[in-house]
Short mmCIF file of C-alpha atoms in Angstrom, two decimals:
data_model
loop_
_atom_site.label_atom_id
_atom_site.label_comp_id
_atom_site.label_asym_id
_atom_site.label_seq_id
_atom_site.Cartn_x
_atom_site.Cartn_y
_atom_site.Cartn_z
CA UNK A 19 0.00 0.00 0.00
CA UNK A 20 2.85 2.38 0.87
CA UNK A 21 4.44 1.62 -2.50
CA UNK A 22 1.22 2.57 -4.30
CA UNK A 23 0.99 5.81 -2.30
CA UNK A 24 4.55 6.71 -3.19
CA UNK A 25 3.82 6.13 -6.87
CA UNK A 26 0.68 8.28 -6.74
CA UNK A 27 2.40 11.04 -4.78
CA UNK A 28 2.92 14.05 -7.05
CA UNK A 29 6.49 14.91 -8.02
CA UNK A 30 7.74 17.89 -5.98
CA UNK A 31 8.30 21.14 -7.81
CA UNK A 32 11.88 22.49 -7.98
CA UNK A 33 10.99 25.01 -5.26
CA UNK A 34 9.61 22.29 -2.98
CA UNK A 35 12.63 20.09 -3.59
CA UNK A 36 14.94 23.02 -2.84
CA UNK A 37 13.20 23.79 0.46
CA UNK A 38 13.51 20.15 1.53
CA UNK A 39 17.21 19.98 0.62
CA UNK A 40 17.93 23.26 2.38
CA UNK A 41 16.05 22.11 5.48
CA UNK A 42 18.21 18.99 5.68
CA UNK A 43 21.37 21.00 5.05
CA UNK A 44 20.46 23.31 7.95
CA UNK A 45 19.92 20.27 10.18
CA UNK A 46 23.36 18.96 9.27
CA UNK A 47 24.82 22.39 10.01
CA UNK A 48 23.23 22.37 13.48
CA UNK A 49 24.60 18.88 14.11
CA UNK A 50 28.07 20.13 13.21
CA UNK A 51 27.70 23.12 15.56
CA UNK A 52 26.73 20.74 18.36
CA UNK A 53 29.71 18.51 17.66
CA UNK A 54 32.08 21.51 17.68
CA UNK A 55 30.74 22.57 21.09
CA UNK A 56 31.22 19.04 22.44
CA UNK A 57 34.83 18.90 21.22
CA UNK A 58 35.64 22.34 22.63
CA UNK A 59 34.05 21.46 25.98
CA UNK A 60 36.26 18.37 26.30
CA UNK A 61 39.27 20.39 25.15
CA UNK A 62 38.83 22.75 28.12
CA UNK A 63 39.06 19.78 30.48
CA UNK A 64 42.24 18.57 28.77
CA UNK A 65 43.80 22.04 29.01
CA UNK A 66 43.19 21.96 32.76
CA UNK A 67 44.86 18.54 32.96
CA UNK A 68 47.86 19.88 31.02
CA UNK A 69 48.29 22.77 33.46
CA UNK A 70 48.11 20.38 36.39
CA UNK A 71 50.68 18.07 34.79
CA UNK A 72 53.03 21.02 34.15
CA UNK A 73 52.77 22.15 37.77
CA UNK A 74 53.99 18.76 38.97
CA UNK A 75 56.79 18.75 36.33
CA UNK A 76 55.17 15.82 34.50
CA UNK A 77 55.91 16.89 30.92
CA UNK A 78 55.45 13.36 29.58
CA UNK A 79 51.74 13.45 30.39
CA UNK A 80 51.49 17.12 29.42
CA UNK A 81 52.92 16.42 25.96
CA UNK A 82 50.61 13.44 25.40
CA UNK A 83 47.60 15.55 26.38
CA UNK A 84 48.81 18.43 24.20
CA UNK A 85 48.74 16.06 21.22
CA UNK A 86 45.08 15.39 21.92
CA UNK A 87 44.39 19.14 22.03
CA UNK A 88 46.09 19.60 18.63
CA UNK A 89 44.06 16.74 17.15
CA UNK A 90 40.86 18.22 18.55
CA UNK A 91 41.59 21.67 17.11
CA UNK A 92 42.27 20.14 13.70
CA UNK A 93 38.98 18.25 13.97
CA UNK A 94 37.13 21.50 14.79
CA UNK A 95 38.73 23.23 11.79
CA UNK A 96 37.60 20.36 9.59
CA UNK A 97 34.06 20.64 10.96
CA UNK A 98 33.97 24.37 10.21
CA UNK A 99 35.10 23.61 6.65
CA UNK A 100 32.34 20.99 6.32
CA UNK A 101 29.73 23.50 7.49
CA UNK A 102 30.99 26.12 5.03
CA UNK A 103 30.65 23.57 2.22
CA UNK A 104 27.08 22.75 3.32
CA UNK A 105 26.21 26.45 3.18
CA UNK A 106 27.81 26.71 -0.25
CA UNK A 107 25.71 23.79 -1.53
CA UNK A 108 22.56 25.52 -0.25
CA UNK A 109 23.54 28.75 -2.00
CA UNK A 110 24.25 27.01 -5.33
CA UNK A 111 20.95 25.11 -5.11
CA UNK A 112 19.12 28.43 -4.71
CA UNK A 113 20.77 29.70 -7.88
CA UNK A 114 19.82 26.51 -9.75
CA UNK A 115 16.15 26.82 -8.74
CA UNK A 116 16.12 30.50 -9.73
CA UNK A 117 17.37 29.48 -13.18
CA UNK A 118 14.77 26.69 -13.32
CA UNK A 119 11.99 29.27 -13.16
CA UNK A 120 13.20 30.52 -16.54
CA UNK A 121 14.21 27.31 -18.33
CA UNK A 122 11.55 25.08 -16.74
CA UNK A 123 13.85 22.42 -15.30
CA UNK A 124 16.77 21.98 -12.89
CA UNK A 125 20.18 22.33 -14.50
CA UNK A 126 23.32 20.36 -13.70
CA UNK A 127 25.91 22.03 -11.48
CA UNK A 128 29.56 20.97 -11.44
CA UNK A 129 30.08 23.06 -8.28
CA UNK A 130 27.38 21.18 -6.36
CA UNK A 131 28.77 17.90 -7.63
CA UNK A 132 32.29 18.78 -6.41
CA UNK A 133 31.04 19.89 -2.99
CA UNK A 134 28.84 16.83 -2.47
CA UNK A 135 31.65 14.53 -3.61
CA UNK A 136 34.04 16.23 -1.18
CA UNK A 137 31.62 15.95 1.75
CA UNK A 138 30.98 12.27 1.00
CA UNK A 139 34.53 11.74 2.29
CA UNK A 140 33.76 13.49 5.59
CA UNK A 141 32.61 10.92 8.19
CA UNK A 142 30.34 13.45 9.92
CA UNK A 143 28.06 13.97 6.89
CA UNK A 144 28.96 11.09 4.56
CA UNK A 145 25.63 9.24 4.92
CA UNK A 146 23.55 12.37 4.26
CA UNK A 147 25.67 13.32 1.26
CA UNK A 148 25.24 9.86 -0.24
CA UNK A 149 21.47 10.35 -0.06
CA UNK A 150 21.81 13.84 -1.56
CA UNK A 151 23.91 12.43 -4.38
CA UNK A 152 21.21 9.93 -5.35
CA UNK A 153 18.40 12.48 -5.09
CA UNK A 154 20.23 15.21 -6.98
CA UNK A 155 21.30 12.80 -9.70
CA UNK A 156 17.67 11.73 -10.09
CA UNK A 157 16.57 15.40 -10.16
CA UNK A 158 19.13 16.23 -12.86
CA UNK A 159 21.31 18.51 -10.70
CA UNK A 160 24.27 16.11 -10.73
CA UNK A 161 25.71 13.35 -12.82
CA UNK A 162 26.20 9.93 -11.30
CA UNK A 163 29.66 9.71 -9.82
CA UNK A 164 31.98 7.28 -8.14
CA UNK A 165 33.11 8.20 -4.64
CA UNK A 166 36.87 7.73 -4.75
CA UNK A 167 38.41 6.82 -1.43
CA UNK A 168 41.10 9.08 -0.04
CA UNK A 169 44.57 7.81 0.65
CA UNK A 170 44.08 7.94 4.40
CA UNK A 171 47.53 6.51 5.09
CA UNK A 172 49.34 9.49 3.59
CA UNK A 173 46.92 11.93 5.19
CA UNK A 174 47.46 10.30 8.57
CA UNK A 175 51.26 10.52 8.28
CA UNK A 176 51.12 14.19 7.27
CA UNK A 177 48.77 14.96 10.16
CA UNK A 178 51.07 13.28 12.68
CA UNK A 179 53.98 15.44 11.48
CA UNK A 180 51.86 18.59 11.81
CA UNK A 181 50.73 17.52 15.28
CA UNK A 182 54.32 17.09 16.46
CA UNK A 183 55.16 20.59 15.21
CA UNK A 184 52.21 22.12 17.07
CA UNK A 185 52.62 20.31 20.41
CA UNK A 186 55.29 22.63 21.88
CA UNK A 187 53.27 25.68 20.87
CA UNK A 188 50.21 24.31 22.65
CA UNK A 189 52.26 23.43 25.74
CA UNK A 190 53.69 26.93 25.98
CA UNK A 191 50.30 28.57 25.43
CA UNK A 192 48.49 26.42 28.01
CA UNK A 193 51.14 25.69 30.64
CA UNK A 194 52.65 29.20 30.67
CA UNK A 195 52.66 32.29 28.49
CA UNK A 196 56.45 32.48 28.69
CA UNK A 197 59.15 29.91 29.45
CA UNK A 198 60.11 31.85 32.58
CA UNK A 199 56.71 31.11 34.12
CA UNK A 200 57.35 27.37 34.02
CA UNK A 201 59.39 25.53 36.66
CA UNK A 202 63.06 24.92 35.74
CA UNK A 203 62.47 21.20 35.41
CA UNK A 204 59.63 21.82 32.99
CA UNK A 205 61.74 24.12 30.81
CA UNK A 206 64.53 21.53 30.68
CA UNK A 207 62.03 18.84 29.71
CA UNK A 208 60.62 21.07 26.96
CA UNK A 209 64.14 21.57 25.58
CA UNK A 210 64.64 17.80 25.50
CA UNK A 211 61.36 17.34 23.64
CA UNK A 212 62.53 19.67 20.87
CA UNK A 213 65.36 17.23 20.13
CA UNK A 214 64.65 14.11 18.00
CA UNK A 215 63.25 11.42 20.23
CA UNK A 216 64.85 7.97 20.04
CA UNK A 217 63.02 6.37 22.92
CA UNK A 218 59.27 6.11 22.51
CA UNK A 219 58.93 3.45 25.23
CA UNK A 220 60.52 5.84 27.73
CA UNK A 221 57.85 8.47 27.05
CA UNK A 222 55.12 5.86 27.44
CA UNK A 223 56.65 4.72 30.73
CA UNK A 224 56.72 8.28 32.06
CA UNK A 225 53.08 8.77 31.11
CA UNK A 226 52.05 5.49 32.67
CA UNK A 227 53.77 6.40 35.94
CA UNK A 228 52.26 9.89 36.09
CA UNK A 229 48.65 9.18 35.12
CA UNK A 230 46.87 6.68 37.32
CA UNK A 231 43.78 4.54 36.71
CA UNK A 232 43.87 4.98 32.95
CA UNK A 233 43.07 8.69 33.20
CA UNK A 234 44.91 9.46 29.97
CA UNK A 235 43.08 6.68 28.10
CA UNK A 236 39.75 7.98 29.41
CA UNK A 237 40.55 11.49 28.19
CA UNK A 238 41.54 10.15 24.76
CA UNK A 239 38.35 8.06 24.54
CA UNK A 240 36.14 11.04 25.41
CA UNK A 241 37.83 13.22 22.80
CA UNK A 242 37.65 10.44 20.19
CA UNK A 243 33.91 10.08 20.80
CA UNK A 244 33.12 13.77 20.34
CA UNK A 245 35.47 14.08 17.33
CA UNK A 246 33.92 11.13 15.49
#
């Protein structure tokens, strides 16, 4: 019976279709805003933990936590980019519908296709964009496309290098505005961290000794949940 109803349901006009797409895009934008707030809320807690670790001269834990802060800030930047792309899709769809009033049908848009294809690779909105892709292809706004997978291995390696470069900056900003405000032991530890590290197990041991009851793992898990 539902199938029959769907067949008899009149095809939406371009204006109706636009309003529905824009409504869903706004919902996705609100979801992104909520996720950004969640990440930033957890980041504040981690910053407090970094300051506490610095006060007790535990730079192993402070550095590990600083890495999580850098990852979170990169995740927030990515979310802002995703939201900007959603807004851009909505704007382009408005232009397409305005043109449709003249020509009588929806025209294809390479810009919309590029934006949707890009967002299909973003975990936060991938499912919604896959639905949009099917609907817009059916409506004639896009051509059918293949969602190429990103080389996540290379991206991950590049991100880790960027994270390492940012860690000391985050430590200085959170644990003390200037090096003179940090205890002598902390400054010496920071100088050691700037040198190439040849002993990863040693850093892990220091962290394990300083953070009890899996506190560091709990912090990482909370941040991973709100970033995903």
